[in-house]
XYZ file of C-alpha atoms in Angstrom:
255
model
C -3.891 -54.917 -0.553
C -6.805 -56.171 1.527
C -6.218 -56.452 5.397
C -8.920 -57.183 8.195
C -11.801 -58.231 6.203
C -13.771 -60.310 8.626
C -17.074 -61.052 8.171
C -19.625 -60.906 11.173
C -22.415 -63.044 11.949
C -25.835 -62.948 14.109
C -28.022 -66.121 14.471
C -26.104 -67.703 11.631
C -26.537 -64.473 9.400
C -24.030 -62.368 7.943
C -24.093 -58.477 9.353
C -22.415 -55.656 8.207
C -19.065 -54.095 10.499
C -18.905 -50.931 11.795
C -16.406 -49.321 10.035
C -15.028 -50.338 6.444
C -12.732 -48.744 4.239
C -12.109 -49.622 1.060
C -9.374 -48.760 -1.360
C -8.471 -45.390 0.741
C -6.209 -42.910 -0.419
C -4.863 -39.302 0.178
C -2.468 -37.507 -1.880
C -1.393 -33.633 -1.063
C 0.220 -32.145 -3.882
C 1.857 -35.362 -4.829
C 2.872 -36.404 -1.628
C 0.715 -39.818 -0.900
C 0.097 -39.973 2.812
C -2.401 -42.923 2.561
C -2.089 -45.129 0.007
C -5.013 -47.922 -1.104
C -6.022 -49.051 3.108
C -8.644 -51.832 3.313
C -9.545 -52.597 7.004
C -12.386 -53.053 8.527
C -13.495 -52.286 12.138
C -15.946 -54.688 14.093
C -18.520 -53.518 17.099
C -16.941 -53.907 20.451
C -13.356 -54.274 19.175
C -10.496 -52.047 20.690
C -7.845 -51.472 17.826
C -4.510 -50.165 17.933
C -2.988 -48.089 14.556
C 0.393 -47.997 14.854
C 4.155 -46.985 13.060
C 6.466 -44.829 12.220
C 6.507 -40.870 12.569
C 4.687 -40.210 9.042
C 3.341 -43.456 8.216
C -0.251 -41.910 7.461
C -2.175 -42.598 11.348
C -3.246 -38.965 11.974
C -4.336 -38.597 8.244
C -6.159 -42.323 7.895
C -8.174 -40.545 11.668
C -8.669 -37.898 9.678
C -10.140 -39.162 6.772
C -12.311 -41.091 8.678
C -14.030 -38.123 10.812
C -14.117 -36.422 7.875
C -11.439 -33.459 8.102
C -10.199 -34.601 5.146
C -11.600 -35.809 1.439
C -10.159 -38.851 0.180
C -8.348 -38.624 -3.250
C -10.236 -41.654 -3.869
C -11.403 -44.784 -2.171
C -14.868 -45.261 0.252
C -15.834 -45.164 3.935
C -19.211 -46.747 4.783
C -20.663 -47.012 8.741
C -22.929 -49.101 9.348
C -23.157 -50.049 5.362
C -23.937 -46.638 4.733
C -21.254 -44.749 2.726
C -20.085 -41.366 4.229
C -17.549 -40.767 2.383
C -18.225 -37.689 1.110
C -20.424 -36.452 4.836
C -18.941 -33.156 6.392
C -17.428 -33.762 9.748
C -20.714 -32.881 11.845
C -22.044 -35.118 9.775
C -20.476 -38.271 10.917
C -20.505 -36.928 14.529
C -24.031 -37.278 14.285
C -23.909 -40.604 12.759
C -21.300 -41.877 15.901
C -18.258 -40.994 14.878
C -16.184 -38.889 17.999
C -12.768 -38.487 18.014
C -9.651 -36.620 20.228
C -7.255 -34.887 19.190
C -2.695 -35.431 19.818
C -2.642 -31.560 21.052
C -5.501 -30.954 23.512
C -6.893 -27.320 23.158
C -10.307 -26.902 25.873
C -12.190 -24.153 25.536
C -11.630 -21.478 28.331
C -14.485 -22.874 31.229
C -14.703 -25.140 33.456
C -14.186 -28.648 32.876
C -17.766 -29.039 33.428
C -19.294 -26.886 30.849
C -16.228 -27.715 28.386
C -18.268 -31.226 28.283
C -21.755 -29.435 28.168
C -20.795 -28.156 25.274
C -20.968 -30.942 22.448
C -24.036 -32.296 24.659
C -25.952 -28.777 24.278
C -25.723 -28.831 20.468
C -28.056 -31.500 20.240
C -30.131 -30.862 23.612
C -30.573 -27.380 24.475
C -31.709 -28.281 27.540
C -29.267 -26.998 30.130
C -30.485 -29.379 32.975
C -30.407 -32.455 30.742
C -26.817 -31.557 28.722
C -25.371 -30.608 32.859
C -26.793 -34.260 34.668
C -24.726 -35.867 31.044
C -21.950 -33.839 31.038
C -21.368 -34.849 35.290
C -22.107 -38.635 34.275
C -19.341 -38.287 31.785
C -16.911 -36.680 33.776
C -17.789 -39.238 36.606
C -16.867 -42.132 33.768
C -13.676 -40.894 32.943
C -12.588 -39.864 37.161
C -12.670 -35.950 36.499
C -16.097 -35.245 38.593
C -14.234 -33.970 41.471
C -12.490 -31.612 38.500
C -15.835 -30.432 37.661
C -15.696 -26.817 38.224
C -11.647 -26.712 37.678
C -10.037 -24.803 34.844
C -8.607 -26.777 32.602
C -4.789 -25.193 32.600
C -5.377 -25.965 36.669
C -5.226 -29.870 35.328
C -2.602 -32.143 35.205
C -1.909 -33.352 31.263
C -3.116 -36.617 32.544
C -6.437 -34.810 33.610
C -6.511 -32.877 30.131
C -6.093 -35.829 28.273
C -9.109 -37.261 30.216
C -11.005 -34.283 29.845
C -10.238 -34.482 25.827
C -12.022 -38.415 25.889
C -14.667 -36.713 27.616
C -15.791 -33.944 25.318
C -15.234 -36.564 22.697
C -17.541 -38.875 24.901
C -20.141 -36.019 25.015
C -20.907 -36.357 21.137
C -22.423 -39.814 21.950
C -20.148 -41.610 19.461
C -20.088 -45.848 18.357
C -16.772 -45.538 17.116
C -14.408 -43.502 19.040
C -11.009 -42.553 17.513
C -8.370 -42.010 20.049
C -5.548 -39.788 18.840
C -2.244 -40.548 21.159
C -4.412 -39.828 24.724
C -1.279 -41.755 26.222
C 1.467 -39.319 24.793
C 3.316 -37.407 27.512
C 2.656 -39.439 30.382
C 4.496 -41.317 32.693
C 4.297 -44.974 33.324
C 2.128 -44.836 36.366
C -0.303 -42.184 34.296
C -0.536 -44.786 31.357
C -1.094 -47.573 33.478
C -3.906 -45.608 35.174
C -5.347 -44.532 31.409
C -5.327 -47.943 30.222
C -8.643 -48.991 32.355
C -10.605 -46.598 30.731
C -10.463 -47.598 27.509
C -11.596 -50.679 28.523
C -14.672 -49.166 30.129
C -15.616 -47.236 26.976
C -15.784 -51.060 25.144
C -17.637 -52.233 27.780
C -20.083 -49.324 27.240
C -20.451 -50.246 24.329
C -17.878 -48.451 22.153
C -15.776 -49.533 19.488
C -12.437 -48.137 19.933
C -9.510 -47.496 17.130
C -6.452 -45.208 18.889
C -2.976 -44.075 17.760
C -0.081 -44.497 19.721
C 3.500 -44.787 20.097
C 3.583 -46.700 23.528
C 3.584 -50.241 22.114
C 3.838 -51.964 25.370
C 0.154 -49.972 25.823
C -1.083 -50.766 22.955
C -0.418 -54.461 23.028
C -1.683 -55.097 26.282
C -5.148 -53.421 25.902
C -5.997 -53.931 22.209
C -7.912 -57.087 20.745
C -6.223 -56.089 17.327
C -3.492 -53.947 15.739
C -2.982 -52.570 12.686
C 0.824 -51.468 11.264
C 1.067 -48.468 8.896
C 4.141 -47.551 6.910
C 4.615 -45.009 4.478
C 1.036 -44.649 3.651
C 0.272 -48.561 3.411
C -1.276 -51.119 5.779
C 1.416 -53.479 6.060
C -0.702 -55.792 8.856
C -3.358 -56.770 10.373
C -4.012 -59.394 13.617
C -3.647 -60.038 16.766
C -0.579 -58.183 19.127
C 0.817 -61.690 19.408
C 0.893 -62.122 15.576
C 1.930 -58.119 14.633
C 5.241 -58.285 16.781
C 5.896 -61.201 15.113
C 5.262 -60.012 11.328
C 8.634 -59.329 9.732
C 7.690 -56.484 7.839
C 6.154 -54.899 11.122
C 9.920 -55.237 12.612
C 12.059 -54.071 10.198
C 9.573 -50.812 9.159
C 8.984 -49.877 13.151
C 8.960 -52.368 16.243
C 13.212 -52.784 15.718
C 12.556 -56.230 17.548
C 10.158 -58.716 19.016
C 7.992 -57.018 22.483
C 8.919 -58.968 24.975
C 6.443 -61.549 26.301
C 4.315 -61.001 23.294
């Protein structure tokens, strides 16, 4: 099943997207967690991947940043395939990503975000003035020589975006960075994401919060049992039937 291919143009010419996947599938042991996705990802878009508990999400994020090796299928970037690039290796091709259980290393906040930044500058000046321009992005530089178990999970999940952030990425995959909050924390996470598309950053997150997702995301995609059962706007996936009866239950109101 193909879903989401849209073709770009520039001065009347076709260009590539940023993300494409073709055919993709994972099987462990016999168990197929993702299960022939097409979908494509455009520059500038923020994207929503949501469904069920064990639809595929985490392993389709996965398979993407590399942690794990398709059973078969492609991934191409930019045009270029990676499908069979190490995980560093797409990092330094754009590809950052978070993580649903946030583990920091034990420093500050501060040098927790020096840290990606230092692998490819080793200059301690440079990698500290980036890591404080980060941290002033995503509202933690007052946090800047905290601990991070002194943070609230609001905070951590911040500080996660950041060190993600720090890896200089295109296409940022945000792994359920709302999960755990309260309503007032979401609503205060919600402009960020926002900034990180205006800075240029194509965005593709998990999450469960579907009031979230549907008011900050140009596009959604549904996953159930492995398969890509839709693709479009919020408007038109709380509409689909077959996004309904596998997760949604019933219509969002004032979708």
């Amino acid at each position: 099943m193909t879903i989401g291919a849209r073709a770009r143009t520039k001065g009347g010419a076709p260009t590539l997207p940023l993300l494409e996947l073709h055919a993709l599938t994972k099987a462990f042991r016999g168990l197929v967690a993702v299960q022939d996705v097409n979908a494509v990802l455009e520059s500038g878009e923020i994207v929503g991947l949501i469904g069920p508990n064990g639809a595929g999400k985490t392993t389709l994020f996965n398979l993407i940043s590399g942690l794990h090796r398709p059973t078969q299928g492609r991934i191409l970037l930019d045009g270029r395939e990676i499908t069979a690039l190490p995980p560093y290796a797409r990092s330094l091709l754009g590809i950052g990503r978070t993580f649903q259980i946030v583990r920091p290393f034990a420093m500050t906040v501060l040098e927790n975000v020096m840290v990606p930044i230092l692998a490819r500058d080793g200059n301690p000046t440079r990698a500290k003035d980036a890591a404080q321009e980060i941290l002033e992005l995503v509202a933690l530089d007052r946090a800047a020589n905290e601990r991070p178990e002194n943070l609230t999970l609001a905070m951590r999940k911040r500080l996660e975006v950041a060190r993600a952030l720090a890896t200089r990425p295109k296409l940022l995959l945000l792994d359920e960075v709302l999960a755990g909050l309260n309503p007032t924390e979401v609503e205060q996470q919600l402009p960020l994401i926002r900034v990180l598309r205006d800075k240029g950053i194509t965005v593709l997150m998990i999450e469960h919060i579907v009031d979230a997702v549907m008011s900050v995301c140009d596009r959604v995609l549904v996953m159930d049992q492995g398969h890509l059962i839709a693709d479009g706007s919020p408007g038109e996936v709380v509409r689909n039937p077959a996004v309904i009866q596998a997760y949604l239950g019933e219509e969002v109101p004032g979708a």
